[in-house]
Amino acid sequence: MTSRRLAAVLGVLVVSVLLTGCVAFEDPERETDDPDPEAVFEGAYVHSEDLEDLRGVRRVEMTDGNRTVTEVLRIERRPYVDERSEVVEASDPVVVGNLYVSNATDNWLYYSDAHVVKHFEAPDGFDSEAVRSSRAEMAANVSSLYDLEYRGTDRVADRKAHVLAVEAKNETVERDVSLIVGNTEFVYPLETGDPTDEIDVVEQRLWIDTEYDYPLKERLVYETPSGDRYELRMEYESIAFNVGLEDERFAFEPPENTTVEEW
């Protein structure tokens, strides 16, 4: 796989949250009174009611052992429909400056290099509480499909985080590798040649903030049918909660001479 091809798997498609199977890494710090793993897992979908907004820098990294591709994004969010994320660094300079903005009525995806923006307007708008309720139901349904094991606590972005190992209860593995990244999930399609080939997810772990029930990190290792091994990691390098974000952070005006395409 060339560096450009490896970088291509970092193209993002926003979809419903879906976890793949995994096994454990080495144990972090253990605690005597472990919380309920299902309650911790729910934090990947439904965050603390005390969480009003957040601002942070998140690194997404994929490696095959020889090459590594990365994207660094500046993230601003207000659960559950307001988001602004911009690529500020990347292995592929073409994607630097790409911007995603969403609010209760509009979604914008701006490709800075191509001067193209994709726009979607929700006819009835998005209600944050309705989304929260839907995500809570989804968390309950999804957790029933996985064995969740509490693995103690660790530090991510100078914050304390619960650590979960998640293992599928059956052997079914989706062809897409999915990654929870807080309010949304990004999927990284893999080019294996034969579309009937399956990808073996062999290791996965989640780190969930202990105070605000927000996912700070995910690490996933998978193998292709040919035996190639890849590692995908999402991690906040820095994050601050309840910083007082204003409404205008979640509005977008296409730059001059930009082509607007409706989704």
Short mmCIF file of C-alpha atoms in Angstrom, two decimals:
data_model
loop_
_atom_site.label_atom_id
_atom_site.label_comp_id
_atom_site.label_asym_id
_atom_site.label_seq_id
_atom_site.Cartn_x
_atom_site.Cartn_y
_atom_site.Cartn_z
CA MET A 1 0.00 0.00 0.00
CA THR A 2 1.47 3.36 -0.97
CA SER A 3 1.55 6.29 1.42
CA ARG A 4 -1.24 7.98 -0.57
CA ARG A 5 -3.35 4.81 -0.45
CA LEU A 6 -2.75 4.47 3.28
CA ALA A 7 -3.76 8.10 3.67
CA ALA A 8 -6.95 7.42 1.73
CA VAL A 9 -8.34 5.36 4.59
CA LEU A 10 -8.42 8.55 6.62
CA GLY A 11 -11.21 9.88 4.38
CA VAL A 12 -14.26 10.26 6.62
CA LEU A 13 -17.88 9.22 6.28
CA VAL A 14 -20.23 10.18 9.12
CA VAL A 15 -22.49 7.26 10.04
CA SER A 16 -24.39 5.77 12.99
CA VAL A 17 -22.18 4.50 15.82
CA LEU A 18 -21.09 0.87 15.34
CA LEU A 19 -18.34 -0.99 17.19
CA THR A 20 -16.25 -3.87 15.90
CA GLY A 21 -14.85 -6.81 17.87
CA CYS A 22 -11.63 -6.58 19.85
CA VAL A 23 -9.42 -8.05 22.53
CA ALA A 24 -7.38 -6.56 25.34
CA PHE A 25 -4.13 -4.62 25.52
CA GLU A 26 -1.92 -4.48 28.61
CA ASP A 27 -3.76 -3.36 31.74
CA PRO A 28 -3.52 0.27 32.91
CA GLU A 29 -3.96 1.29 36.52
CA ARG A 30 -6.56 -0.89 38.29
CA GLU A 31 -9.08 0.38 40.84
CA THR A 32 -10.71 -1.55 43.66
CA ASP A 33 -14.32 -0.49 43.08
CA ASP A 34 -14.86 -0.88 39.36
CA PRO A 35 -17.81 0.94 37.78
CA ASP A 36 -20.41 -0.85 35.67
CA PRO A 37 -18.81 -1.40 32.22
CA GLU A 38 -22.15 -0.83 30.47
CA ALA A 39 -22.54 2.54 32.19
CA VAL A 40 -19.01 3.51 31.14
CA PHE A 41 -19.66 2.33 27.60
CA GLU A 42 -22.79 4.49 27.40
CA GLY A 43 -20.53 7.52 27.78
CA ALA A 44 -19.30 6.93 24.23
CA TYR A 45 -22.84 7.75 23.12
CA VAL A 46 -24.45 9.83 25.88
CA HIS A 47 -22.27 12.20 27.87
CA SER A 48 -22.68 13.75 31.31
CA GLU A 49 -25.47 16.30 31.68
CA ASP A 50 -22.80 18.63 33.08
CA LEU A 51 -21.06 18.72 29.69
CA GLU A 52 -22.09 21.95 27.93
CA ASP A 53 -19.36 22.16 25.29
CA LEU A 54 -15.75 21.28 24.56
CA ARG A 55 -12.73 22.45 22.60
CA GLY A 56 -9.77 20.24 21.80
CA VAL A 57 -7.14 18.97 19.39
CA ARG A 58 -7.51 15.38 18.23
CA ARG A 59 -4.97 13.27 16.37
CA VAL A 60 -6.05 10.40 14.12
CA GLU A 61 -3.23 8.09 13.16
CA MET A 62 -2.94 4.94 11.06
CA THR A 63 0.17 2.82 10.66
CA ASP A 64 1.12 -0.44 8.97
CA GLY A 65 4.38 -0.69 10.90
CA ASN A 66 6.42 0.93 8.14
CA ARG A 67 4.42 4.01 7.23
CA THR A 68 2.22 6.25 9.33
CA VAL A 69 -0.39 8.73 8.13
CA THR A 70 -2.03 11.31 10.36
CA GLU A 71 -4.65 14.01 10.56
CA VAL A 72 -4.79 16.56 13.37
CA LEU A 73 -8.12 18.29 13.86
CA ARG A 74 -9.22 21.27 15.92
CA ILE A 75 -12.56 20.30 17.45
CA GLU A 76 -15.36 22.39 18.98
CA ARG A 77 -18.62 20.76 20.06
CA ARG A 78 -21.84 21.29 21.97
CA PRO A 79 -23.71 18.00 22.43
CA TYR A 80 -25.40 16.78 20.41
CA VAL A 81 -25.80 18.59 17.09
CA ASP A 82 -23.36 21.52 17.14
CA GLU A 83 -19.88 20.80 15.84
CA ARG A 84 -16.96 22.52 14.14
CA SER A 85 -13.88 20.52 13.16
CA GLU A 86 -10.98 21.62 10.96
CA VAL A 87 -7.97 19.68 9.70
CA VAL A 88 -4.94 21.69 10.82
CA GLU A 89 -2.18 19.18 10.04
CA ALA A 90 -2.03 16.08 7.86
CA SER A 91 0.30 13.71 6.08
CA ASP A 92 -1.56 14.61 2.89
CA PRO A 93 -1.43 18.43 2.58
CA VAL A 94 -4.48 18.39 0.29
CA VAL A 95 -6.83 17.85 3.24
CA VAL A 96 -5.39 20.61 5.44
CA GLY A 97 -8.05 23.28 5.83
CA ASN A 98 -10.99 20.93 5.29
CA LEU A 99 -13.80 22.00 7.57
CA TYR A 100 -16.99 20.38 8.90
CA VAL A 101 -19.65 22.57 10.56
CA SER A 102 -23.07 21.50 11.84
CA ASN A 103 -25.89 22.98 13.87
CA ALA A 104 -29.58 22.28 14.44
CA THR A 105 -30.50 22.95 10.80
CA ASP A 106 -27.41 22.89 8.56
CA ASN A 107 -24.42 20.67 7.84
CA TRP A 108 -21.45 21.98 5.84
CA LEU A 109 -18.44 20.00 4.58
CA TYR A 110 -15.84 22.30 3.02
CA TYR A 111 -13.00 20.97 0.85
CA SER A 112 -10.55 23.86 0.91
CA ASP A 113 -8.20 22.60 -1.80
CA ALA A 114 -11.05 22.02 -4.30
CA HIS A 115 -13.01 25.13 -3.25
CA VAL A 116 -16.12 22.95 -2.95
CA VAL A 117 -18.60 22.78 -0.08
CA LYS A 118 -21.30 20.17 0.40
CA HIS A 119 -24.40 21.43 2.22
CA PHE A 120 -27.31 19.62 3.83
CA GLU A 121 -30.27 21.39 5.37
CA ALA A 122 -32.56 19.39 7.65
CA PRO A 123 -36.17 20.27 6.81
CA ASP A 124 -37.37 19.83 10.39
CA GLY A 125 -34.09 20.55 12.14
CA PHE A 126 -32.27 18.44 14.69
CA ASP A 127 -33.34 18.45 18.33
CA SER A 128 -30.45 17.87 20.74
CA GLU A 129 -32.57 16.13 23.38
CA ALA A 130 -34.14 13.87 20.78
CA VAL A 131 -30.68 12.94 19.53
CA ARG A 132 -29.53 12.26 23.10
CA SER A 133 -32.49 9.94 23.68
CA SER A 134 -31.84 8.11 20.43
CA ARG A 135 -28.17 7.66 21.30
CA ALA A 136 -29.04 6.27 24.74
CA GLU A 137 -31.28 3.67 23.12
CA MET A 138 -28.56 2.87 20.62
CA ALA A 139 -25.98 2.40 23.41
CA ALA A 140 -28.23 -0.13 25.15
CA ASN A 141 -28.82 -2.06 21.94
CA VAL A 142 -25.17 -2.10 20.90
CA SER A 143 -23.79 -3.02 24.32
CA SER A 144 -25.91 -6.19 24.28
CA LEU A 145 -23.85 -7.40 21.31
CA TYR A 146 -20.47 -7.06 23.06
CA ASP A 147 -18.62 -8.32 26.09
CA LEU A 148 -17.38 -5.26 27.99
CA GLU A 149 -14.49 -5.58 30.42
CA TYR A 150 -13.40 -2.74 32.69
CA ARG A 151 -9.63 -2.27 32.60
CA GLY A 152 -9.03 0.38 35.23
CA THR A 153 -8.07 4.00 34.59
CA ASP A 154 -5.44 5.84 32.57
CA ARG A 155 -4.47 9.43 31.68
CA VAL A 156 -5.37 10.99 28.32
CA ALA A 157 -4.83 14.70 27.55
CA ASP A 158 -4.00 15.19 31.23
CA ARG A 159 -7.40 13.83 32.23
CA LYS A 160 -8.44 10.67 34.04
CA ALA A 161 -10.20 8.13 31.84
CA HIS A 162 -11.97 4.80 32.31
CA VAL A 163 -10.59 2.09 30.03
CA LEU A 164 -12.79 -0.56 28.40
CA ALA A 165 -11.93 -3.65 26.40
CA VAL A 166 -14.76 -4.55 24.03
CA GLU A 167 -15.16 -7.95 22.41
CA ALA A 168 -17.88 -9.00 19.99
CA LYS A 169 -20.07 -11.88 21.21
CA ASN A 170 -20.03 -13.42 17.73
CA GLU A 171 -17.42 -13.77 15.01
CA THR A 172 -19.06 -11.38 12.54
CA VAL A 173 -16.71 -8.57 11.51
CA GLU A 174 -17.84 -5.67 9.33
CA ARG A 175 -15.74 -4.82 6.27
CA ASP A 176 -15.51 -1.21 7.41
CA VAL A 177 -13.47 -0.34 10.48
CA SER A 178 -15.39 2.06 12.68
CA LEU A 179 -14.14 4.56 15.20
CA ILE A 180 -16.09 6.46 17.82
CA VAL A 181 -14.98 10.06 18.05
CA GLY A 182 -17.36 11.59 20.49
CA ASN A 183 -20.47 13.07 18.95
CA THR A 184 -19.99 11.24 15.63
CA GLU A 185 -18.17 8.27 14.25
CA PHE A 186 -15.77 8.16 11.34
CA VAL A 187 -15.45 5.06 9.18
CA TYR A 188 -12.29 4.17 7.30
CA PRO A 189 -13.08 1.97 4.26
CA LEU A 190 -10.31 -0.50 3.46
CA GLU A 191 -9.15 -1.56 -0.01
CA THR A 192 -8.58 -5.31 0.19
CA GLY A 193 -9.00 -6.09 -3.50
CA ASP A 194 -11.76 -8.68 -3.21
CA PRO A 195 -14.95 -7.09 -1.85
CA THR A 196 -15.87 -10.42 -0.24
CA ASP A 197 -12.72 -10.38 1.91
CA GLU A 198 -13.26 -9.86 5.62
CA ILE A 199 -11.08 -7.81 7.95
CA ASP A 200 -10.15 -9.29 11.29
CA VAL A 201 -10.32 -6.78 14.12
CA VAL A 202 -7.96 -8.25 16.70
CA GLU A 203 -7.60 -5.53 19.33
CA GLN A 204 -9.65 -2.53 20.43
CA ARG A 205 -9.94 -0.34 23.50
CA LEU A 206 -11.84 2.77 24.56
CA TRP A 207 -10.82 5.52 26.99
CA ILE A 208 -13.80 7.48 28.45
CA ASP A 209 -13.41 10.67 30.51
CA THR A 210 -14.37 9.95 34.13
CA GLU A 211 -15.91 13.38 34.77
CA TYR A 212 -17.85 14.13 31.60
CA ASP A 213 -18.37 10.63 30.14
CA TYR A 214 -16.75 11.64 26.87
CA PRO A 215 -14.52 9.39 24.71
CA LEU A 216 -10.95 10.68 24.69
CA LYS A 217 -9.14 7.89 22.89
CA GLU A 218 -9.61 4.69 20.89
CA ARG A 219 -7.02 2.21 19.74
CA LEU A 220 -7.80 -0.51 17.22
CA VAL A 221 -5.65 -3.16 15.54
CA TYR A 222 -6.83 -5.25 12.61
CA GLU A 223 -5.51 -7.72 10.08
CA THR A 224 -6.35 -8.21 6.41
CA PRO A 225 -6.85 -11.67 4.87
CA SER A 226 -3.28 -11.51 3.53
CA GLY A 227 -1.92 -11.08 7.07
CA ASP A 228 -1.13 -7.36 6.87
CA ARG A 229 -1.53 -5.69 10.25
CA TYR A 230 -2.64 -2.08 10.80
CA GLU A 231 -3.20 0.07 13.85
CA LEU A 232 -5.71 2.90 14.02
CA ARG A 233 -5.61 5.36 16.90
CA MET A 234 -7.72 8.39 17.82
CA GLU A 235 -6.55 10.49 20.74
CA TYR A 236 -7.19 13.97 22.04
CA GLU A 237 -3.86 15.71 22.56
CA SER A 238 -5.59 18.47 24.51
CA ILE A 239 -9.18 19.10 25.55
CA ALA A 240 -11.11 21.60 27.67
CA PHE A 241 -14.74 21.29 28.75
CA ASN A 242 -17.37 23.98 29.30
CA VAL A 243 -15.42 26.80 27.67
CA GLY A 244 -18.47 28.86 26.70
CA LEU A 245 -18.69 28.43 22.91
CA GLU A 246 -20.91 30.93 21.08
CA ASP A 247 -23.53 30.15 18.42
CA GLU A 248 -21.46 31.73 15.65
CA ARG A 249 -18.84 28.99 15.99
CA PHE A 250 -21.40 26.63 14.48
CA ALA A 251 -22.34 28.78 11.50
CA PHE A 252 -20.60 28.73 8.12
CA GLU A 253 -20.50 31.13 5.19
CA PRO A 254 -18.92 29.61 2.06
CA PRO A 255 -15.86 31.59 0.90
CA GLU A 256 -16.09 33.60 -2.29
CA ASN A 257 -15.72 31.57 -5.52
CA THR A 258 -16.67 28.34 -3.74
CA THR A 259 -18.93 25.82 -5.46
CA VAL A 260 -21.84 24.76 -3.23
CA GLU A 261 -23.29 21.29 -3.78
CA GLU A 262 -26.41 20.06 -2.01
CA TRP A 263 -26.23 16.65 -0.37
#
